[in-house]
Amino acid sequence: MSKPAVEKRYTLSERVYLVEILKGLVLTWRHFMFNFRASFRPGPHTVPTCWQYPEDRREISPVFRGEHMLCLDEQGRELCVGCGMCAKTCPAQCITVKMAKVAEGEEGRYAGKTYSQGFNIDLLRCIFCGFCEEACPKGAIVLGQGYELARYTPGECQLGKERLLANFRKAKEEGKLKPKKRPVPVAGEAAKEAGAEEKGAKAKGTGPAPAKKSSPPKS
Ligand code: SF4
Ligand code: SF4
């Protein structure tokens, strides 16, 4: 059985529509004036509701995980030793590394005794989890602030070593390098270190004096 239709009684102003139309126009005008006034404000972006990309760009958080880079040390030597830890940790299996020994006379180019002869990241597979950065023992691979990842061909999504090094140089020039991470103490290692320090102090005789055995009270 169909429900009976409810007859709504409209007021006169509702039936005329004019008041409702005027209310809508006032709202539109208020928003227009708000944005118009805001467009004269100084600052990188003028209209508060939109960023005029690509002229205006948001500041990216230093911990943002964008396009990868391979880092160099202060002397401009490659930090990557080609150990492959990043490739092993990568859940998307998108890193390929080929390790090689540093040849005589090339020590100035590499920070370690080995280096990555080949290094590739397949951006099409990467999920930007950051595990590679976490796993790297040398702090060589870092996910930078590059977020413009659109490419025309699949081939352009293959980040080779030169591209990764260029990403680092560019970020350095623009002052967009991530702050270096503080090493996280491992629980077991911290306890070992504390034990070693205590032993050393005892050997030197500078450690805390051993507690004296208390003798039972004489009756
Ligand atoms: S960010 Fe994650 S998915 Fe991308 S290369 Fe690193 S470990 Fe692999
Ligand atoms: S980036 Fe780091 S983890 Fe990956 S191969 Fe190089 S040194 Fe090893």
Coordinates of C-alpha atoms and ligand atoms in Angstrom, one line a residue:
M1 CA 0.0 0.0 0.0
S2 CA 1.4 3.4 -1.0
K3 CA 2.0 6.0 1.7
P4 CA -0.3 9.0 1.6
A5 CA 1.4 12.1 0.2
V6 CA 2.2 14.8 2.8
E7 CA 0.9 18.2 1.7
K8 CA 3.5 20.8 2.8
R9 CA 2.1 24.2 3.3
Y10 CA 4.5 26.8 1.8
T11 CA 4.7 30.4 3.2
L12 CA 4.1 33.3 0.8
S13 CA 7.8 34.1 0.5
E14 CA 8.6 30.5 -0.3
R15 CA 5.9 30.4 -3.0
V16 CA 7.3 33.6 -4.5
Y17 CA 10.9 32.3 -4.5
L18 CA 12.3 35.9 -4.5
V19 CA 13.5 35.9 -0.9
E20 CA 15.3 32.6 -1.3
I21 CA 16.9 33.7 -4.5
L22 CA 18.1 36.9 -2.8
K23 CA 19.5 34.9 0.1
G24 CA 21.5 32.8 -2.3
L25 CA 22.8 35.9 -4.1
V26 CA 23.9 37.4 -0.8
L27 CA 25.9 34.3 0.1
T28 CA 27.6 34.2 -3.3
W29 CA 28.5 37.9 -3.1
R30 CA 29.9 37.4 0.4
H31 CA 32.2 34.6 -0.8
F32 CA 33.2 36.7 -3.9
M33 CA 34.2 39.7 -1.7
F34 CA 36.1 37.5 0.7
N35 CA 38.2 36.0 -2.1
F36 CA 38.6 39.4 -3.9
R37 CA 39.9 41.1 -0.8
A38 CA 42.2 38.2 0.0
S39 CA 43.8 38.4 -3.5
F40 CA 45.5 41.7 -2.5
R41 CA 47.1 40.1 0.6
P42 CA 50.9 39.8 0.4
G43 CA 52.2 36.2 0.4
P44 CA 53.1 33.3 -1.9
H45 CA 49.4 32.4 -2.4
T46 CA 46.8 35.0 -2.9
V47 CA 43.4 33.3 -2.9
P48 CA 43.0 31.5 0.5
T49 CA 41.1 28.6 -0.9
C50 CA 43.4 27.7 -3.8
W51 CA 47.2 27.5 -4.4
Q52 CA 48.1 28.8 -7.8
Y53 CA 50.1 25.7 -8.7
P54 CA 52.7 25.5 -10.3
E55 CA 53.6 29.2 -9.4
D56 CA 52.8 28.7 -5.8
R57 CA 54.1 25.6 -4.1
R58 CA 53.4 24.3 -0.6
E59 CA 56.2 23.8 1.8
I60 CA 56.8 20.1 2.2
S61 CA 57.4 18.5 5.5
P62 CA 61.0 17.5 6.1
V63 CA 59.9 13.9 6.7
F64 CA 57.9 13.7 3.4
R65 CA 58.7 10.6 1.4
G66 CA 59.1 11.6 -2.2
E67 CA 61.5 10.7 -5.1
H68 CA 64.6 8.9 -3.9
M69 CA 68.2 10.1 -4.0
L70 CA 71.6 8.6 -3.4
C71 CA 73.6 10.7 -1.1
L72 CA 77.2 11.9 -1.2
D73 CA 79.4 12.7 1.8
E74 CA 81.0 16.0 2.6
Q75 CA 83.9 15.2 0.3
G76 CA 81.5 14.4 -2.6
R77 CA 82.1 10.6 -2.3
E78 CA 79.3 8.1 -2.9
L79 CA 78.0 6.7 0.4
C80 CA 76.4 3.6 -1.1
V81 CA 78.5 0.5 -0.7
G82 CA 76.2 -1.6 -2.8
C83 CA 75.4 -4.0 0.1
G84 CA 71.8 -4.5 -1.2
M85 CA 70.1 -4.2 2.2
C86 CA 67.7 -1.7 0.7
A87 CA 66.8 -4.2 -2.1
K88 CA 66.3 -7.0 0.3
T89 CA 64.0 -4.9 2.5
C90 CA 61.9 -3.4 -0.2
P91 CA 58.5 -5.0 -0.1
A92 CA 57.7 -4.0 -3.7
Q93 CA 61.0 -5.5 -4.9
C94 CA 61.7 -2.5 -7.0
I95 CA 65.4 -1.9 -6.2
T96 CA 68.2 -3.5 -8.2
V97 CA 71.8 -3.2 -6.9
K98 CA 75.0 -4.5 -8.4
M99 CA 78.0 -4.3 -6.0
A100 CA 81.6 -4.0 -7.2
K101 CA 85.0 -3.5 -5.5
V102 CA 86.5 0.0 -5.7
A103 CA 89.4 -0.2 -8.1
E104 CA 92.8 1.3 -7.2
G105 CA 93.0 5.0 -7.8
E106 CA 89.2 5.4 -7.5
E107 CA 89.1 5.7 -3.7
G108 CA 88.4 9.4 -3.9
R109 CA 85.0 8.7 -5.6
Y110 CA 83.6 6.3 -3.0
A111 CA 83.3 6.4 0.7
G112 CA 83.6 2.6 1.2
K113 CA 85.7 -0.3 -0.2
T114 CA 82.8 -1.4 -2.4
Y115 CA 80.3 0.6 -4.3
S116 CA 77.1 0.1 -6.3
Q117 CA 78.1 -0.4 -9.9
G118 CA 74.5 -0.4 -10.9
F119 CA 71.5 0.9 -9.0
N120 CA 67.9 1.1 -10.2
I121 CA 64.6 1.9 -8.7
D122 CA 61.4 1.2 -10.5
L123 CA 59.1 4.1 -9.5
L124 CA 56.1 2.3 -11.0
R125 CA 56.3 -0.3 -8.3
C126 CA 57.5 1.8 -5.4
I127 CA 55.0 2.4 -2.7
F128 CA 57.1 5.1 -0.9
C129 CA 57.1 3.1 2.4
G130 CA 60.6 4.4 3.2
F131 CA 61.8 0.9 4.3
C132 CA 64.9 1.2 2.0
E133 CA 65.9 4.4 3.8
E134 CA 65.4 2.8 7.2
A135 CA 67.4 -0.3 6.2
C136 CA 70.4 1.4 4.7
P137 CA 73.4 1.1 7.1
K138 CA 75.2 4.1 5.4
G139 CA 72.3 6.5 5.2
A140 CA 72.9 6.5 1.5
I141 CA 69.4 6.2 0.2
V142 CA 66.9 8.9 1.2
L143 CA 63.4 9.7 0.0
G144 CA 63.5 13.3 -0.8
Q145 CA 60.8 16.0 -1.2
G146 CA 60.3 15.6 -5.0
Y147 CA 56.5 15.0 -5.5
E148 CA 56.1 15.7 -9.2
L149 CA 56.3 12.1 -10.3
A150 CA 54.3 12.1 -13.4
R151 CA 56.2 10.8 -16.5
Y152 CA 55.3 10.3 -20.1
T153 CA 56.9 6.8 -20.6
P154 CA 57.5 3.8 -18.4
G155 CA 61.2 4.1 -19.2
E156 CA 61.3 7.5 -17.5
C157 CA 60.0 5.8 -14.3
Q158 CA 63.3 3.9 -14.0
L159 CA 65.5 5.9 -11.7
G160 CA 69.1 5.0 -12.5
K161 CA 72.1 5.9 -10.4
E162 CA 72.9 9.1 -12.3
R163 CA 69.4 10.3 -11.8
L164 CA 69.5 9.4 -8.1
L165 CA 72.7 11.2 -7.6
A166 CA 71.4 14.2 -9.5
N167 CA 68.4 14.3 -7.2
F168 CA 70.8 14.6 -4.3
R169 CA 72.8 17.4 -5.9
K170 CA 69.6 19.3 -6.8
A171 CA 68.2 19.0 -3.2
K172 CA 71.5 20.1 -1.8
E173 CA 71.6 23.2 -4.0
E174 CA 68.0 24.1 -3.1
G175 CA 68.7 23.4 0.6
K176 CA 66.1 20.7 0.8
L177 CA 68.1 17.9 2.3
K178 CA 66.5 16.0 5.1
P179 CA 68.1 16.5 8.5
K180 CA 70.3 13.6 9.4
K181 CA 68.7 11.0 11.6
R182 CA 69.9 10.5 15.1
P183 CA 71.0 6.8 15.5
V184 CA 68.4 4.8 17.5
P185 CA 70.1 2.9 20.3
V186 CA 69.4 -0.9 20.1
A187 CA 68.4 -2.3 23.5
G188 CA 70.9 -5.1 23.5
E189 CA 73.8 -2.9 22.4
A190 CA 73.0 -0.2 24.9
A191 CA 73.1 -2.8 27.7
K192 CA 76.4 -4.2 26.4
E193 CA 77.9 -0.7 26.2
A194 CA 76.8 0.1 29.7
G195 CA 78.4 -3.2 31.0
A196 CA 81.6 -2.5 29.2
E197 CA 81.8 1.0 30.7
E198 CA 81.2 -0.4 34.2
K199 CA 84.0 -3.0 33.7
G200 CA 86.4 -0.4 32.5
A201 CA 85.6 1.8 35.5
K202 CA 86.2 -1.1 37.9
A203 CA 89.5 -2.0 36.3
K204 CA 90.7 1.6 36.8
G205 CA 89.4 1.6 40.3
T206 CA 87.1 4.6 39.6
G207 CA 83.9 2.6 39.7
P208 CA 81.5 2.5 42.6
A209 CA 82.8 0.7 45.7
P210 CA 81.4 -2.8 46.2
A211 CA 78.8 -3.0 49.0
K212 CA 80.3 -4.4 52.2
K213 CA 78.9 -7.5 53.6
S214 CA 77.1 -6.7 56.9
S215 CA 78.0 -9.0 59.8
P216 CA 75.3 -10.3 62.1
P217 CA 74.9 -8.3 65.3
K218 CA 76.8 -9.7 68.3
S219 CA 74.6 -10.8 71.2
Ligands
SF4_1 S1 60.2 3.3 -0.6 FE1 59.5 1.2 -0.1 S2 58.8 0.4 -2.0 FE2 59.9 2.3 -2.6 S3 62.0 1.5 -3.1 FE3 62.0 2.1 -0.9 S4 61.5 0.1 0.2 FE4 60.9 -0.1 -2.0
SF4_2 S1 71.6 2.3 -0.6 FE1 72.3 1.7 1.3 S2 71.3 -0.3 1.7 FE2 71.2 0.2 -0.5 S3 72.9 -0.8 -1.4 FE3 73.6 1.3 -1.0 S4 74.5 1.2 1.1 FE4 73.3 -0.7 0.8

